[in-house]
Coordinates of C-alpha atoms and ligand atoms in Angstrom, one line a residue:
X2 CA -112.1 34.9 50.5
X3 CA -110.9 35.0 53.7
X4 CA -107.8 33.2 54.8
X5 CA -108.9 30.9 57.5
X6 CA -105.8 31.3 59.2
X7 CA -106.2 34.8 60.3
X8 CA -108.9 34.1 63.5
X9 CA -106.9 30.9 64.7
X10 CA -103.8 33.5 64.7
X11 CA -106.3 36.0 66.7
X12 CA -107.0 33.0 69.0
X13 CA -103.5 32.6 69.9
X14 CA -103.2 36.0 70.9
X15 CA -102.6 36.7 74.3
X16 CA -104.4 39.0 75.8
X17 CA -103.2 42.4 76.1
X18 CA -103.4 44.1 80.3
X19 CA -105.5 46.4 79.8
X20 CA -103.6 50.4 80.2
X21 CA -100.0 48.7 79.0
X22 CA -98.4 50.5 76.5
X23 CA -97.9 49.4 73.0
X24 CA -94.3 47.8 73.1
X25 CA -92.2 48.9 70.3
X26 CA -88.9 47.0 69.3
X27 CA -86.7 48.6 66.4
X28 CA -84.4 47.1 64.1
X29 CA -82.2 49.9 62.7
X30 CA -81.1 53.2 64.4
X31 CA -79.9 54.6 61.6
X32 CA -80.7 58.3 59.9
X33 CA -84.7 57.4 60.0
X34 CA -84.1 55.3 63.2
X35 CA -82.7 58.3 65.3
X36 CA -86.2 60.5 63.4
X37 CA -88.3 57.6 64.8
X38 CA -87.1 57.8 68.2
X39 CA -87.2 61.9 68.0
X40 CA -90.6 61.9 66.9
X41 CA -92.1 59.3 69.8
X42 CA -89.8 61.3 72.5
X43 CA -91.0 65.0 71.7
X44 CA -94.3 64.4 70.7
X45 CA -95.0 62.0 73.2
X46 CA -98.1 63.6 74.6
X47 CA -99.8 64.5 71.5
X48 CA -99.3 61.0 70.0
X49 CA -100.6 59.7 73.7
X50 CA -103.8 61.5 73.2
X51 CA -104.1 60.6 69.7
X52 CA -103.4 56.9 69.9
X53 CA -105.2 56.5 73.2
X54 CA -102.7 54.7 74.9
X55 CA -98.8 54.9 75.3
X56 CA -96.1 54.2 73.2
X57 CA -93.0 52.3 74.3
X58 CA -89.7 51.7 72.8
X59 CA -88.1 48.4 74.6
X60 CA -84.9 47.4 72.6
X61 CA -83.3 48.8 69.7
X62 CA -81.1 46.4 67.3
X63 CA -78.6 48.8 66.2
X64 CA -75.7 47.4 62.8
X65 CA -72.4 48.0 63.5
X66 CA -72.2 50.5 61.0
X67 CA -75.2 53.0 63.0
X68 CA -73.5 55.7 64.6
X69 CA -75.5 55.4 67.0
X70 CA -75.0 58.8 68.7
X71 CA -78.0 61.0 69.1
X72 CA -79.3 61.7 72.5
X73 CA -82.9 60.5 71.3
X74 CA -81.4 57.1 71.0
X75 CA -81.1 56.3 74.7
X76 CA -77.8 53.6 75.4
X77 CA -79.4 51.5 77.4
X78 CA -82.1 49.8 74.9
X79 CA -79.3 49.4 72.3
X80 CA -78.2 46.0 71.1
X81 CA -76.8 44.7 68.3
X82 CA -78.9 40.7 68.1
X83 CA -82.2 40.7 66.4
X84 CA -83.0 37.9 68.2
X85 CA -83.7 39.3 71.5
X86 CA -86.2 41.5 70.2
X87 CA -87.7 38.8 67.8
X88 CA -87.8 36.4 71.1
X89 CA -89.5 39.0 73.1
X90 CA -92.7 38.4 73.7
X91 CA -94.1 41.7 74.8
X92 CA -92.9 43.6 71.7
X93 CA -96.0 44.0 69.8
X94 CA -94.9 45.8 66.9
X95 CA -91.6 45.9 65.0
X96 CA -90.3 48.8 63.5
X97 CA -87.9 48.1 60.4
X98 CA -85.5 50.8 59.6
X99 CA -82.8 48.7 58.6
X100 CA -83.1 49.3 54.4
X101 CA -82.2 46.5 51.6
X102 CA -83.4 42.8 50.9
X103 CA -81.3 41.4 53.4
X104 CA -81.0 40.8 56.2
X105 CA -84.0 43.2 56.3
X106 CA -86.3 40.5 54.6
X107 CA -85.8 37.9 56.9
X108 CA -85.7 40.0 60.2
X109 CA -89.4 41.1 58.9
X110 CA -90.7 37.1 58.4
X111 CA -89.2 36.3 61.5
X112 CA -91.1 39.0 63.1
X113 CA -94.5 38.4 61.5
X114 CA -94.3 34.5 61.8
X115 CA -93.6 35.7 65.8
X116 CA -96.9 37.5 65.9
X117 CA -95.8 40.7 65.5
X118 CA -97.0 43.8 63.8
X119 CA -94.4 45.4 61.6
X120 CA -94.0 48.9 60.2
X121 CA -91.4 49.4 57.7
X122 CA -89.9 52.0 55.2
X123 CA -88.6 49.5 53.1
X124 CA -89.2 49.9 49.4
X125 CA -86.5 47.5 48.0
X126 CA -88.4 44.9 50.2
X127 CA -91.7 45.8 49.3
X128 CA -91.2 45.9 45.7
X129 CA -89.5 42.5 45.4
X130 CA -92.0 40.4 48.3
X131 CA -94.3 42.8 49.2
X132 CA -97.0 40.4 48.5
X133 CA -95.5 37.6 50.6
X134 CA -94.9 39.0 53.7
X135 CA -98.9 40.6 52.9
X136 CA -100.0 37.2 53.0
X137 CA -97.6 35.9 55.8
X138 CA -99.0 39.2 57.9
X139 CA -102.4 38.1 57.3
X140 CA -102.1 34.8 58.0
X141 CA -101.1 35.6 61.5
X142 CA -102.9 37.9 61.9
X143 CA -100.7 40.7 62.0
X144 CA -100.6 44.0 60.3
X145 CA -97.9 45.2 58.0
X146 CA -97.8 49.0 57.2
X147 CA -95.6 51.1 55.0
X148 CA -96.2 54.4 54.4
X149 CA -92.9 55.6 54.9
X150 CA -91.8 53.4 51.8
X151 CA -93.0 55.9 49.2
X152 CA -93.5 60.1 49.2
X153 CA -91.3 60.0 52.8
X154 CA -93.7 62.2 55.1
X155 CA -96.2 62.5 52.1
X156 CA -99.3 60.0 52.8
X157 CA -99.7 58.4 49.3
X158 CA -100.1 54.6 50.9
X159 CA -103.1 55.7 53.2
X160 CA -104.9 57.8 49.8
X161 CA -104.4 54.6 48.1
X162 CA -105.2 52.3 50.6
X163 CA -108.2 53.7 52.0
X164 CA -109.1 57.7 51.0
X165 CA -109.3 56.3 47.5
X166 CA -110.8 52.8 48.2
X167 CA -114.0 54.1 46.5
X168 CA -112.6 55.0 43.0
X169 CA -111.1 53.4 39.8
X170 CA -107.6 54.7 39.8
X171 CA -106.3 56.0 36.2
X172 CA -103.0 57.0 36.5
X173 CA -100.2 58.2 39.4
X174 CA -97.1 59.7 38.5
X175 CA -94.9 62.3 40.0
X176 CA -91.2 62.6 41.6
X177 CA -90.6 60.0 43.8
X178 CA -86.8 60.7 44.4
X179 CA -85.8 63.2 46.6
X180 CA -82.3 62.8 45.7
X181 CA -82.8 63.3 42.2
X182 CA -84.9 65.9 42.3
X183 CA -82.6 67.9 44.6
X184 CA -79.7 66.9 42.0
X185 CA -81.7 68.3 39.3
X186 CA -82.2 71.3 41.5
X187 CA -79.0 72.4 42.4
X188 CA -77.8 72.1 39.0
X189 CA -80.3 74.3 37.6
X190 CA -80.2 76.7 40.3
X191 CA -76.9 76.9 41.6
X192 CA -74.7 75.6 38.6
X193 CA -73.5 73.0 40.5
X194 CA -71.9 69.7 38.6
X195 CA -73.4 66.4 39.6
X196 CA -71.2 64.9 42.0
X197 CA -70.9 68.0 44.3
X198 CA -74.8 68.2 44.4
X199 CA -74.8 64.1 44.9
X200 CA -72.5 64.9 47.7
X201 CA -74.9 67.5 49.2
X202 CA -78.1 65.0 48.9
X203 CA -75.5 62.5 50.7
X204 CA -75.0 64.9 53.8
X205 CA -78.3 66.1 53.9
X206 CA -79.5 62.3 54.7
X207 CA -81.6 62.1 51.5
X208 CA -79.6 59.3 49.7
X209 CA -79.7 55.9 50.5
X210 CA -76.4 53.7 51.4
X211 CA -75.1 52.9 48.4
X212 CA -76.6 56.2 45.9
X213 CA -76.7 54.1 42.6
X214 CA -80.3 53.6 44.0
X215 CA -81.2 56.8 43.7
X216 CA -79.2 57.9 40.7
X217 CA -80.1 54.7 38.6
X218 CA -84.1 55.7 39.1
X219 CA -83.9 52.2 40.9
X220 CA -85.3 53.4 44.2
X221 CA -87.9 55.1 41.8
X222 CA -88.8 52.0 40.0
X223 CA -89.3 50.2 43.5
X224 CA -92.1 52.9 44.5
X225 CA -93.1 52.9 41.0
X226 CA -93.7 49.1 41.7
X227 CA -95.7 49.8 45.3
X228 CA -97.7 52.5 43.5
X229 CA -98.7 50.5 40.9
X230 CA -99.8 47.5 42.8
X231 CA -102.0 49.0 45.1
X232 CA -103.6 51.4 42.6
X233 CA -104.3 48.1 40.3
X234 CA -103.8 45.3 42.7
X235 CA -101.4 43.9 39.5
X236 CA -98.8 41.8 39.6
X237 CA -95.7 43.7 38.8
X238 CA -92.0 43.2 38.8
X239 CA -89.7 46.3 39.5
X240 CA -87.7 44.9 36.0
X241 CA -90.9 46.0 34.3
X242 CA -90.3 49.3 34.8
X243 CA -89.0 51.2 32.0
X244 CA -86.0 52.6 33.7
X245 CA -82.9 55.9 33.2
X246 CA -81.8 57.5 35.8
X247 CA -80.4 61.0 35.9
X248 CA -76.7 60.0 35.8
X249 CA -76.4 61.0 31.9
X250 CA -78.2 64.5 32.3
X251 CA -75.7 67.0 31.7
X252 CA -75.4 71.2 32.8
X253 CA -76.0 71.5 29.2
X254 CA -79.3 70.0 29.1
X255 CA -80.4 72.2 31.6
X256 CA -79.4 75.2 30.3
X257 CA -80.9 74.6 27.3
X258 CA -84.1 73.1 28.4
X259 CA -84.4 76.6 30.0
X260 CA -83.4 78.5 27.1
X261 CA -86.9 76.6 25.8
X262 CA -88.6 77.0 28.9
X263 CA -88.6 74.2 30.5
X264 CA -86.7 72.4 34.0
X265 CA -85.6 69.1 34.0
X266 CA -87.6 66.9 36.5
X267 CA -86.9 63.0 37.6
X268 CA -90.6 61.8 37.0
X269 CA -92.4 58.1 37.3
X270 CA -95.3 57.4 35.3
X271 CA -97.8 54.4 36.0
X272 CA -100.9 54.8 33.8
X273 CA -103.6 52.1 33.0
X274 CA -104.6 52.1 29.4
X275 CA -107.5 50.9 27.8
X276 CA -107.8 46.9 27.4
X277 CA -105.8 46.7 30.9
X278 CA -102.4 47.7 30.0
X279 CA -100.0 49.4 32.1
X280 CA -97.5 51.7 31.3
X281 CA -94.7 51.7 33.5
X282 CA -91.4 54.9 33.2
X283 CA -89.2 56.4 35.3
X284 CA -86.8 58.7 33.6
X285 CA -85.5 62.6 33.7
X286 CA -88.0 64.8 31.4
X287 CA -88.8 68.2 30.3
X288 CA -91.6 70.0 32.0
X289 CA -93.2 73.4 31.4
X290 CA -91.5 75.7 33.9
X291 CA -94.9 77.1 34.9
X292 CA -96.6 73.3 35.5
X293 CA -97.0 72.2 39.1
X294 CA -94.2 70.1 38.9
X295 CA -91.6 72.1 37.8
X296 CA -92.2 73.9 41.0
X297 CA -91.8 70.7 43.2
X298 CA -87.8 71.9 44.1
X299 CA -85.3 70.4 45.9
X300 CA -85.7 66.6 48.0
X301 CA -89.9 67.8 47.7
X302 CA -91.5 64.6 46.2
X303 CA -95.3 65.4 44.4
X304 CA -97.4 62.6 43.0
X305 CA -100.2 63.1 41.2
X306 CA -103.5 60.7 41.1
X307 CA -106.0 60.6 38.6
X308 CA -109.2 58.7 39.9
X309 CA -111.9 58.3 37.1
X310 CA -114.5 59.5 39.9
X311 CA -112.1 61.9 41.7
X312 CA -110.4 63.6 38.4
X313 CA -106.9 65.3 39.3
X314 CA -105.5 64.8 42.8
X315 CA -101.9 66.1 44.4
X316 CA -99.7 65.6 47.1
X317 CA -96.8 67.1 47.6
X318 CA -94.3 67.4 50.3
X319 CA -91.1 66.3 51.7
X320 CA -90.2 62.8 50.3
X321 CA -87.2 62.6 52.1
X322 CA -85.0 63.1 55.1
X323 CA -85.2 61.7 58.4
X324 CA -87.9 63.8 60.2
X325 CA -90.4 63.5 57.3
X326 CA -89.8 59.9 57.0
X327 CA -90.3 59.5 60.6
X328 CA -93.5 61.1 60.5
X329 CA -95.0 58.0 58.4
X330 CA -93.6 55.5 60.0
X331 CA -94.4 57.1 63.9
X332 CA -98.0 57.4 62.4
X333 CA -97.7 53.7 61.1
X334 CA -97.2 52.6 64.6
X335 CA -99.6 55.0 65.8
X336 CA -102.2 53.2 63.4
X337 CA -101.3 49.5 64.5
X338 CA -101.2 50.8 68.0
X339 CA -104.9 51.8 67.4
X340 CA -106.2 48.5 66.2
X341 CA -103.9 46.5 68.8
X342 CA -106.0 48.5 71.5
X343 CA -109.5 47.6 69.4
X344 CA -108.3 44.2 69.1
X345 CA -108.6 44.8 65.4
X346 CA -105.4 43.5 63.6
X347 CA -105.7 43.4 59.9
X348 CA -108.6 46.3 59.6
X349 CA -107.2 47.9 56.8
X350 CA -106.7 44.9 54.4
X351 CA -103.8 45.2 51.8
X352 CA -105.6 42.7 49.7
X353 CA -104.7 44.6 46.1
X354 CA -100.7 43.5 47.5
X355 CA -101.8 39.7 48.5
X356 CA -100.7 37.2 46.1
X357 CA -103.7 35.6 45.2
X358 CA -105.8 38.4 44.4
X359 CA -102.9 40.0 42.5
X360 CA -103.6 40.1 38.7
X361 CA -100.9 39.5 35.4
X362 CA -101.3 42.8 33.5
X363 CA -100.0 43.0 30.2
X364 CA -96.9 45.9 30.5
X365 CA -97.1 48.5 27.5
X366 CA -94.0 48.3 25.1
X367 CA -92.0 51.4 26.2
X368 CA -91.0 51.9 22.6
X369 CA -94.6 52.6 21.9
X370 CA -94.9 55.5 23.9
X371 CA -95.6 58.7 21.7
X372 CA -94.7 62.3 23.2
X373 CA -92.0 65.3 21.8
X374 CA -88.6 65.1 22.5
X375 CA -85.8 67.5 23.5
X376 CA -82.6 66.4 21.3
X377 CA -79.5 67.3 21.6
X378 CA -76.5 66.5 19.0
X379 CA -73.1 67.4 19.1
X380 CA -71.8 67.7 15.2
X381 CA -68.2 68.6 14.2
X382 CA -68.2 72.0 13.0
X383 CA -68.6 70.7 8.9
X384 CA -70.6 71.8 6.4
X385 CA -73.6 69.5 6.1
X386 CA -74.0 67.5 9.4
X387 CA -77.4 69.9 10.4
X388 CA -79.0 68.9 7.0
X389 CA -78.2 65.3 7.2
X390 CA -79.2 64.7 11.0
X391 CA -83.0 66.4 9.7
X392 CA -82.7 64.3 7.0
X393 CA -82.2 61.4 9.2
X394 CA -85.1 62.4 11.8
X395 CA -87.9 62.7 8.8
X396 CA -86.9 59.2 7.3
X397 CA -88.1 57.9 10.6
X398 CA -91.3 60.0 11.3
X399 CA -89.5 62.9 13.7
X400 CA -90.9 65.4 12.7
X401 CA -88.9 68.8 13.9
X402 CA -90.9 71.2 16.0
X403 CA -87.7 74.0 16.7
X404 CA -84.0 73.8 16.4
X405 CA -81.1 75.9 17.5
X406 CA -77.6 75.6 16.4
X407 CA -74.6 77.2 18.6
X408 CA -72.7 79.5 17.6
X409 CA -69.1 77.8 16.5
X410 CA -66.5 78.6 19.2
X411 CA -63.1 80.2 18.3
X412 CA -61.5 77.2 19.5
X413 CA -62.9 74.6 17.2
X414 CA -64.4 71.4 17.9
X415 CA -68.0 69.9 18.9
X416 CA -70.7 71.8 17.7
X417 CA -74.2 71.3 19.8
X418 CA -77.7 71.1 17.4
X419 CA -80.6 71.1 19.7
X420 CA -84.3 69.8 18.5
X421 CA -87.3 69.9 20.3
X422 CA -89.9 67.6 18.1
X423 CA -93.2 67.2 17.7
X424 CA -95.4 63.9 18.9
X425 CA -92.5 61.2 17.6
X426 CA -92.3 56.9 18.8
X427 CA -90.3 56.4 21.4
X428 CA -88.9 53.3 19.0
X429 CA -88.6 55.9 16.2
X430 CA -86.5 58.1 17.8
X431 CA -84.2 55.7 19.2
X432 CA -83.8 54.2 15.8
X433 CA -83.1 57.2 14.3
X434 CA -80.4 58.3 17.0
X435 CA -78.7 55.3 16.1
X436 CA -78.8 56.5 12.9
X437 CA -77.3 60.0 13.5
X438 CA -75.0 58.5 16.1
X439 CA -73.3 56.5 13.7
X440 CA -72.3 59.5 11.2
X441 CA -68.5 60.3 11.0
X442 CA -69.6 63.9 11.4
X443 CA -71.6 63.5 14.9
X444 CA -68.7 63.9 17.7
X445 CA -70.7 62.0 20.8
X446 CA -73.7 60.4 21.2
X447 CA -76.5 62.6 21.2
X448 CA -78.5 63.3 24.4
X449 CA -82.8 62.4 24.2
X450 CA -85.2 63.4 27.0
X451 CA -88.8 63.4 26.9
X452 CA -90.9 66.2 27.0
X453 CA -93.9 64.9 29.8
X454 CA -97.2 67.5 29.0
X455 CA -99.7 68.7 31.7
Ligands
HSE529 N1 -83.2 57.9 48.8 C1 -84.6 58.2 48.9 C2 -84.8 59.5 48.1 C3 -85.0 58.4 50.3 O1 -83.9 60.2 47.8 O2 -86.0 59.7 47.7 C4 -86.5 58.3 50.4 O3 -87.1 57.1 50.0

């Protein structure tokens, strides 16, 4: 049903001079905030022609902390109150570049409960209210667009939203974190340790603020959590998401993974299964070297639908950086620019993220899941400790698919045993690790990662 609100919002509209450009105000001018401003400068024509009209940036609310330096982001519309852009009445649309629940979350009511369209990249926000401020938006009558919130420049929102409004959506998953992924990367390719590859994603303008985010598979989990509720319309909470991050994945791992022929990939998994459930993951995992995603290098996200009608579908691009992100959220505006000309505000309804049509879905037990494993357990160099960790892994139904054992170093001490397994529990194995773990002759707690096939 339709929220009677919406045409007494349109009614208190005023009307919009016809020829006026569409009046932009933009609360951040940050890494993606300088992109933003970029984009509309040098490809001011193009987007002209394409939108039909002009676009026009009138203030900019800059923090304290923006080094607000680039010549894209002219002095003169910088200020540092939101409330003389939220008090202005000729900015139509606010763009929200700002990042994090607050004061982000309330600069975007305030702006929607002042009539104003709002286009923003923020997935912490989304994840947590995204179906309040959906409702708030529609109630006024305002749109509320995001595409920049997931994939960066990669137009997963739109597929969902409207390419794929036709089919019954199966499963998405893919690499959603660009800083992860370039982690992962570096350390494979160059041999670089984690923090000087961190470092790297840092200055390249890939990480976010505070990099636990990225690192924890939180900022995964929160497009995990978009993903999910507009492929389902289901009412999830980012918590729900079976969440590691990449913090604990050693050089070791992947060298060895490569030794067995596989790279070592940050993924996110939403899949429905059958009687409604969904299963929710984001953690590192094994993946065949020559599978699509092993090729997806660097801060390149790739997420891969599966419609029941539309079988495999990928997209793949840059899922991070300030260009690329800008390139949603200019084509954002660009969209609610188009139905602010056709007097059309809330065309493309978000109504799988509205409250009340969102639906409780039961959330799979993660210790259910079944795939292989890659295992890797670091013994003191005793007689014994190989046959009593495989004695360990068959009382609990892991069955052993190939195992190598490093040669003993001249120096002594630790002694890595590496496993890949067949088809085990997820609750098996992490039983039995406690298990093995708990041995006088295992030196540090062993290392698990899942295999992910296809
Ligand atoms: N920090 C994010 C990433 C930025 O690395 O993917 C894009 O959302």
């Amino acid at each position: 049903m339709v929220s009677s609100a919406a045409p007494r919002a349109a009614r208190e509209r005023r009307a919009r001079p016809v020829g006026a450009p569409i009046v932009v105000g933009m609360l951040g001018a940050g890494v993606v905030g300088e992109g933003v401003l970029r984009l509309l400068r040098d490809n001011a024509a193009t987007i002209e022609a394409r939108l039909g009209g002009a676009i026009r940036v009138k203030r900019i609310i800059a923090r304290r902390e923006d080094k607000v330096r680039s010549d894209a982001v002219p002095a003169g519309l910088v200020s540092f109150d939101p409330s003389e852009l939220l008090s202005d009445p000729e900015i139509e649309v606010v763009v929200e570049v700002v990042g994090g629940l607050e004061p982000a979350g309330t600069l975007v009511r305030r702006a929607i409960e002042a009539g104003k369209s709002v286009v923003t990249a923020n997935k912490a926000l989304l994840a947590a209210h995204g179906h309040e401020l959906i409702e708030l938006a529609e109630a006024r009558g305002v749109d509320l667009y995001f595409e920049a919130s997931v994939g960066g420049g990669i137009p997963i929102i739109r597929v969902l939203r409207e390419a794929l409004a036709s089919d019954r959506i199966l499963a998405v998953r893919g690499i959603v974190n660009g800083t992860s992924n370039y982690i992962l990367t570096r350390m494979r390719d160059e041999r670089v340790g984690f923090d000087a590859a961190l470092r790297g994603a840092q200055a390249a303008g890939y990480a976010e603020a505070d990099p636990t985010l990225d690192v924890s598979g939180g900022d995964a989990a929160h497009k995990l959590t978009i993903l999910a509720t507009l492929a389902w319309g289901a009412k999830i909470d980012p918590n729900q998401v079976d969440t590691e991050g990449i913090t604990a994945v050693d050089g070791v791992d992947v060298e060895h993974a490569e030794r067995f022929g596989y790279v070592i990939k940050p993924l996110a998994v939403a899949r429905e299964h059958e009687g409604g459930a969904l299963e929710l993951r984001v953690h590192p995992a094994l993946v065949d070297r020559r599978s699509v995603l092993a090729s997806v290098s660097g801060a390149l996200n790739a997420i891969h639908v599966e419609g029941a009608a539309l079988g495999p579908c990928l997209l793949s691009g840059a899922g991070a950086g300030a260009l690329p992100t800008a390139v949603s959220v200019v084509s954002d505006i660009v969209d609610v620019g188009r139905n602010l000309l056709a007097d059309a505000r809330g065309r493309v309804p978000t109504r799988a993220f509205r409250g009340e049509n969102l639906v409780e879905r039961p959330v799979r037990d993660p210790g259910e899941q079944r795939c292989r494993w890659f295992l890797r357990f670091s013994g003191h160099d005793r007689p014994g400790v190989l046959a009593r960790v495989a004695g360990i892994l068959g009382a609990f139904d892991v069955p052993i698919a190939e195992l190598v054992q490093q040669e003993r170093s001249a120096a002594g001490g630790a002694v890595g045993i590496v496993v890949l397994t067949h088809e085990a529990r997820a609750r098996d194995v992490r039983d039995a690790l406690r298990e093995v773990d708990g041995l006088a002759s295992i030196a540090a707690a062993t290392r698990a990662l899942r295999i992910e096939e296809g």
